[in-house]
Amino acid sequence: MHDHGVCLEMLYQARRRIAGEAVRTPLERSASLSARFDADILLKLETCQPTGAFKLRGAVNMLAALIEDRGREALSAGVVTASTGNHGRAVAHAASRLGVPALVCLSRLVPANKVAAIEALGGEVRRVGASQDEAFSEVERLVSERGMTLIPPFDDPRVVAGQGTIGLELMEDCPDLDRVIVGLSGGGLLGGIGAAVKAIRPACRVTGVSLSRGAAMWESLKAGHPVEVEEVESLGDSLGGGIGRDNRSTLRLVREVMDDHLQVSERAIAAAMVDILEQEKRLVEGAAAVGLAAIEEHGLDVRGQRVALILSGNAVSLSTLDRARALAGR
């Protein structure tokens, strides 16, 4: 096992735990994008998860692992997390399915549609502060004072292993994949997918895509330690937030498995969101469109390659989509 704590065996254990809760999502070839880039462009449709995003995999795996290890009674005080939305939805959904109370702390920046979605799944929402880090301080208080159990959004090997089941599916559905392009913020998604892909097919390139502003992982990788950055509003709001001051696993893991790292502008994200809606008839949030945005904005030469883009989630409101269309000039 590597020092970041995620090995292939953990990924297969995660797959066993999440079966029946998180779905095995389709990997579809995009005819229009394949023609545009003279490549095989494959779309991994995490938008098909019951909660609309990949986060369900990690939340279910961590909760199921905790119940296996400690028994359900140990979680009677409930589970708690901080989230920009999709992880909160995943925890609320997984907890209700597994019969455990859940509380989600959100910053005031999180859009109202995401708050409503968490509450609809039976999770209790508490809004605190103007950043992920402030919301996380409230989580720490609830853990120490009320004995709640933290379900971290990304920085835990059990969460990472859950997201890594996407990598297992990619390798089974397309064993000769040349490159996978993954949105990157906290590193749970890219770290998990990268751990799977590099263990099975080391030649496959893992490309991370961060926002051009407010990208904590980008700054942290450059500095060699966790760096806090100011959060800014973005179409790719799911890629905002810090990586945690005492990041234990994802910073190391991302450094180990990622081959290249690109940043994308708001305009590129907007154009990619509109493209995916118009060409693929799929509604995706900004964070799910960054793979296409990166190919376009950086002119990535993918000719003749098999490339998987992770369409990570569909939590987008019509007003955000209107903003994207205006910015893309469409």
Coordinates of C-alpha atoms in Angstrom, one line a residue:
M1 CA 0.0 0.0 0.0
H2 CA 1.2 3.5 -0.8
D3 CA 1.6 6.0 2.1
H4 CA -1.6 7.8 1.1
G5 CA -3.6 4.8 2.3
V6 CA -5.5 3.8 -0.9
C7 CA -4.7 0.5 -2.5
L8 CA -6.5 -1.6 -5.1
E9 CA -7.9 -4.0 -2.4
M10 CA -9.7 -1.0 -0.8
L11 CA -11.2 0.0 -4.1
Y12 CA -12.7 -3.5 -4.5
Q13 CA -13.9 -3.5 -0.9
A14 CA -15.6 -0.1 -1.6
R15 CA -17.3 -1.5 -4.7
R16 CA -18.8 -4.4 -2.6
R17 CA -20.1 -1.9 0.0
I18 CA -21.7 0.6 -2.4
A19 CA -23.4 -2.0 -4.6
G20 CA -27.1 -1.4 -4.5
E21 CA -26.8 2.1 -3.3
A22 CA -24.5 3.9 -5.8
V23 CA -25.0 2.8 -9.4
R24 CA -22.5 1.6 -11.9
T25 CA -22.7 4.5 -14.4
P26 CA -22.6 4.4 -18.2
L27 CA -19.5 5.2 -20.2
E28 CA -20.8 6.6 -23.5
R29 CA -19.0 7.6 -26.6
S30 CA -19.8 11.2 -27.8
A31 CA -20.1 11.1 -31.6
S32 CA -19.9 14.9 -31.8
L33 CA -16.9 15.5 -29.5
S34 CA -15.1 12.5 -31.1
A35 CA -15.5 14.0 -34.5
R36 CA -14.5 17.5 -33.3
F37 CA -11.2 16.3 -31.7
D38 CA -10.5 13.4 -34.0
A39 CA -10.4 11.1 -31.0
D40 CA -12.6 8.7 -29.0
I41 CA -14.2 10.9 -26.5
L42 CA -16.0 8.9 -23.8
L43 CA -18.3 10.5 -21.2
K44 CA -18.5 8.9 -17.7
L45 CA -22.0 9.8 -16.6
E46 CA -21.9 10.3 -12.9
T47 CA -25.0 12.5 -13.4
C48 CA -26.9 9.2 -13.4
Q49 CA -26.3 8.6 -9.7
P50 CA -29.5 8.8 -7.5
T51 CA -28.2 12.1 -6.1
G52 CA -27.0 13.4 -9.4
A53 CA -23.3 13.3 -8.6
F54 CA -20.3 11.0 -7.9
K55 CA -20.2 12.0 -4.2
L56 CA -22.6 9.2 -3.3
R57 CA -19.9 6.6 -3.8
G58 CA -17.6 8.0 -1.2
A59 CA -20.3 8.8 1.3
V60 CA -21.9 5.3 1.1
N61 CA -18.5 3.6 1.4
M62 CA -17.4 5.6 4.4
L63 CA -20.8 5.1 6.2
A64 CA -20.9 1.4 5.4
A65 CA -17.3 1.0 6.5
L66 CA -18.0 2.8 9.8
I67 CA -21.1 0.5 10.5
E68 CA -19.0 -2.6 9.7
D69 CA -16.2 -1.5 12.0
R70 CA -18.1 0.0 14.9
G71 CA -21.7 -1.1 14.6
R72 CA -24.7 1.1 14.0
E73 CA -25.1 2.1 17.7
A74 CA -21.8 4.0 17.5
L75 CA -23.4 6.4 15.0
S76 CA -26.5 7.0 17.1
A77 CA -25.6 10.7 17.6
G78 CA -25.6 11.1 13.9
V79 CA -23.1 12.0 11.2
V80 CA -22.0 15.5 10.2
T81 CA -20.2 17.1 7.3
A82 CA -19.5 20.4 5.5
S83 CA -20.2 20.6 1.8
T84 CA -20.6 22.8 -1.2
G85 CA -23.7 20.8 -1.9
N86 CA -23.1 17.5 -3.7
H87 CA -21.3 15.8 -0.8
G88 CA -24.0 17.1 1.5
R89 CA -26.7 15.5 -0.7
A90 CA -24.8 12.3 -0.8
V91 CA -24.3 12.1 3.0
A92 CA -28.0 12.9 3.6
H93 CA -29.1 10.3 1.1
A94 CA -26.7 7.6 2.2
A95 CA -27.5 8.2 5.9
S96 CA -31.2 8.0 5.4
R97 CA -30.8 4.8 3.4
L98 CA -28.6 3.3 6.2
G99 CA -30.8 4.6 9.0
V100 CA -28.4 7.2 10.5
P101 CA -29.3 10.9 11.3
A102 CA -27.3 13.4 9.3
L103 CA -26.5 17.1 9.6
V104 CA -24.8 19.2 6.9
C105 CA -23.0 22.5 7.5
L106 CA -23.0 24.9 4.5
S107 CA -21.5 28.3 3.9
R108 CA -23.7 31.1 2.8
L109 CA -22.2 30.9 -0.7
V110 CA -23.9 27.6 -1.4
P111 CA -26.8 28.1 -3.9
A112 CA -30.4 27.7 -2.6
N113 CA -31.2 24.9 -4.9
K114 CA -28.4 22.7 -3.3
V115 CA -29.7 23.5 0.2
A116 CA -33.2 22.5 -0.8
A117 CA -32.0 19.3 -2.3
I118 CA -30.2 18.3 0.9
E119 CA -33.3 19.0 3.0
A120 CA -35.5 17.0 0.6
L121 CA -33.3 14.0 1.3
G122 CA -33.9 14.3 5.1
G123 CA -30.7 15.9 6.1
E124 CA -30.7 18.8 8.6
V125 CA -28.9 21.9 7.2
R126 CA -27.0 24.5 9.2
R127 CA -25.7 27.6 7.3
V128 CA -22.5 29.0 8.8
G129 CA -20.0 31.7 7.7
A130 CA -18.8 32.7 4.2
S131 CA -16.5 29.8 3.4
Q132 CA -16.1 26.0 3.6
D133 CA -13.5 26.5 6.3
E134 CA -15.9 28.4 8.5
A135 CA -18.6 25.7 7.9
F136 CA -16.0 23.1 8.8
S137 CA -15.2 24.8 12.2
E138 CA -18.9 24.3 13.1
V139 CA -18.5 20.6 12.1
E140 CA -15.6 20.2 14.5
R141 CA -17.6 21.8 17.3
L142 CA -20.5 19.3 16.7
V143 CA -18.1 16.4 16.7
S144 CA -16.5 17.4 20.0
E145 CA -19.6 18.6 21.8
R146 CA -22.3 16.3 20.5
G147 CA -20.3 13.2 19.7
M148 CA -21.3 13.2 16.0
T149 CA -19.2 11.3 13.5
L150 CA -17.5 13.3 10.7
I151 CA -18.0 12.2 7.1
P152 CA -15.2 14.2 5.4
P153 CA -16.0 15.5 1.9
F154 CA -12.7 14.1 0.5
D155 CA -9.8 13.8 2.8
D156 CA -10.2 10.2 4.0
P157 CA -9.1 7.0 2.4
R158 CA -12.6 5.5 2.7
V159 CA -14.2 8.4 0.9
V160 CA -11.4 8.4 -1.7
A161 CA -11.8 4.6 -2.3
G162 CA -15.5 5.1 -2.9
Q163 CA -14.8 7.7 -5.6
G164 CA -12.1 5.4 -6.9
T165 CA -14.7 2.8 -7.9
I166 CA -15.2 5.1 -11.0
G167 CA -11.7 4.2 -12.0
L168 CA -12.4 0.5 -11.7
E169 CA -15.4 0.9 -14.0
L170 CA -13.4 2.9 -16.5
M171 CA -10.7 0.2 -16.7
E172 CA -13.3 -2.5 -17.2
D173 CA -15.3 -0.7 -19.8
C174 CA -12.3 0.7 -21.7
P175 CA -9.1 -1.2 -20.8
D176 CA -7.0 0.7 -23.4
L177 CA -7.9 4.2 -22.2
D178 CA -5.2 6.7 -23.0
R179 CA -6.2 9.6 -20.8
V180 CA -8.8 10.5 -18.2
I181 CA -9.6 14.1 -17.4
V182 CA -11.0 14.9 -14.0
G183 CA -12.1 18.0 -12.2
L184 CA -9.9 18.7 -9.2
S185 CA -10.6 20.6 -6.0
G186 CA -10.2 18.6 -2.7
G187 CA -8.7 15.6 -4.6
G188 CA -11.0 12.8 -3.6
L189 CA -12.3 12.2 -7.1
L190 CA -9.0 12.6 -9.0
G191 CA -7.1 10.7 -6.2
G192 CA -9.5 7.8 -6.2
I193 CA -9.7 7.5 -10.0
G194 CA -6.0 7.9 -10.3
A195 CA -5.2 5.3 -7.8
A196 CA -7.4 2.8 -9.7
V197 CA -6.2 3.7 -13.2
K198 CA -2.4 3.8 -12.3
A199 CA -2.7 0.4 -10.5
I200 CA -4.3 -1.2 -13.5
R201 CA -3.0 0.8 -16.5
P202 CA 0.0 3.0 -15.6
A203 CA 0.3 4.2 -19.2
C204 CA -3.0 6.0 -18.9
R205 CA -2.6 9.8 -18.3
V206 CA -4.5 11.3 -15.5
T207 CA -5.2 15.0 -16.1
G208 CA -6.5 17.3 -13.4
V209 CA -8.5 20.4 -14.1
S210 CA -8.8 23.3 -11.6
L211 CA -10.5 26.6 -11.6
S212 CA -8.4 29.6 -12.7
R213 CA -9.2 31.5 -9.5
G214 CA -9.5 30.2 -5.9
A215 CA -7.9 26.8 -6.6
A216 CA -6.6 25.6 -3.3
M217 CA -5.1 22.3 -4.6
W218 CA -3.3 24.1 -7.4
E219 CA -1.6 26.5 -4.9
S220 CA -1.0 23.7 -2.4
L221 CA 0.8 21.5 -5.0
K222 CA 3.0 24.4 -6.0
A223 CA 3.8 25.2 -2.3
G224 CA 4.2 21.6 -1.3
H225 CA 1.8 21.9 1.7
P226 CA -1.8 22.9 2.2
V227 CA -2.5 26.6 1.3
E228 CA -5.7 28.5 2.0
V229 CA -7.1 30.6 -0.8
E230 CA -9.9 33.0 -0.9
E231 CA -13.0 31.4 -2.4
V232 CA -14.6 33.1 -5.4
E233 CA -17.9 32.7 -7.0
S234 CA -17.6 30.4 -10.0
L235 CA -19.8 28.4 -12.5
G236 CA -17.7 25.5 -11.2
D237 CA -18.7 26.1 -7.6
S238 CA -18.3 22.4 -6.7
L239 CA -14.5 22.9 -7.3
G240 CA -14.2 25.7 -4.8
G241 CA -13.2 25.3 -1.2
G242 CA -10.0 24.5 0.6
I243 CA -8.1 21.2 0.9
G244 CA -8.0 21.4 4.8
R245 CA -5.2 22.9 6.8
D246 CA -4.0 19.4 7.9
N247 CA -4.7 17.5 4.8
R248 CA -3.8 13.9 5.5
S249 CA -4.2 12.0 2.2
T250 CA -5.4 13.7 -0.9
L251 CA -2.6 16.2 -1.4
R252 CA 0.0 13.3 -1.4
L253 CA -2.2 11.1 -3.5
V254 CA -2.9 13.7 -6.2
R255 CA 0.8 14.5 -6.4
E256 CA 1.5 10.7 -6.9
V257 CA -1.2 9.9 -9.5
M258 CA -1.7 13.0 -11.6
D259 CA 0.4 13.5 -14.8
D260 CA -0.7 17.0 -15.7
H261 CA -2.7 19.9 -14.3
L262 CA -4.6 22.6 -16.1
Q263 CA -6.6 25.6 -15.0
V264 CA -9.7 26.8 -16.9
S265 CA -11.4 30.1 -17.2
E266 CA -15.1 30.9 -16.5
R267 CA -15.7 31.5 -20.2
A268 CA -14.3 28.1 -21.1
I269 CA -16.4 26.4 -18.4
A270 CA -19.5 28.3 -19.7
A271 CA -18.9 27.3 -23.3
A272 CA -18.4 23.6 -22.3
M273 CA -21.6 23.5 -20.2
V274 CA -23.6 24.9 -23.2
D275 CA -21.9 22.5 -25.6
I276 CA -22.7 19.5 -23.5
L277 CA -26.3 20.5 -23.2
E278 CA -26.7 21.3 -26.9
Q279 CA -24.6 18.4 -28.3
E280 CA -25.1 15.7 -25.7
K281 CA -28.5 16.7 -24.4
R282 CA -27.1 16.5 -20.9
L283 CA -27.4 19.1 -18.2
V284 CA -24.2 19.4 -16.2
E285 CA -22.9 21.7 -13.5
G286 CA -19.7 23.7 -14.2
A287 CA -17.5 21.4 -12.4
A288 CA -18.6 18.5 -14.6
A289 CA -17.7 20.4 -17.8
V290 CA -14.1 21.3 -17.0
G291 CA -12.7 18.3 -18.9
L292 CA -14.1 19.6 -22.2
A293 CA -13.2 23.1 -21.2
A294 CA -9.6 22.1 -20.7
I295 CA -9.3 20.4 -24.1
E296 CA -10.8 23.5 -25.8
E297 CA -9.0 26.2 -23.9
H298 CA -5.5 24.5 -23.9
G299 CA -5.8 23.0 -27.3
L300 CA -4.9 19.6 -25.9
D301 CA -3.8 17.3 -28.8
V302 CA -5.9 14.2 -28.2
R303 CA -6.0 13.0 -31.8
G304 CA -6.3 9.2 -32.1
Q305 CA -6.6 8.8 -28.3
R306 CA -9.2 7.3 -26.1
V307 CA -10.1 10.0 -23.6
A308 CA -12.6 9.8 -20.8
L309 CA -14.2 12.9 -19.4
I310 CA -15.9 12.6 -16.0
L311 CA -19.3 14.3 -16.0
S312 CA -19.3 14.5 -12.3
G313 CA -22.7 16.0 -11.4
N314 CA -25.8 17.8 -12.6
A315 CA -26.5 20.2 -9.7
V316 CA -27.1 23.3 -11.8
S317 CA -30.0 25.8 -11.6
L318 CA -31.6 27.4 -14.6
S319 CA -30.3 30.8 -13.5
T320 CA -26.7 29.4 -13.5
L321 CA -27.3 27.9 -16.9
D322 CA -28.5 31.3 -18.1
R323 CA -25.4 32.9 -16.7
A324 CA -23.3 30.3 -18.6
R325 CA -25.1 30.9 -21.9
A326 CA -24.6 34.7 -21.6
L327 CA -20.9 34.3 -20.8
A328 CA -20.5 31.9 -23.7
G329 CA -22.3 34.3 -26.0
R330 CA -24.9 31.7 -26.9

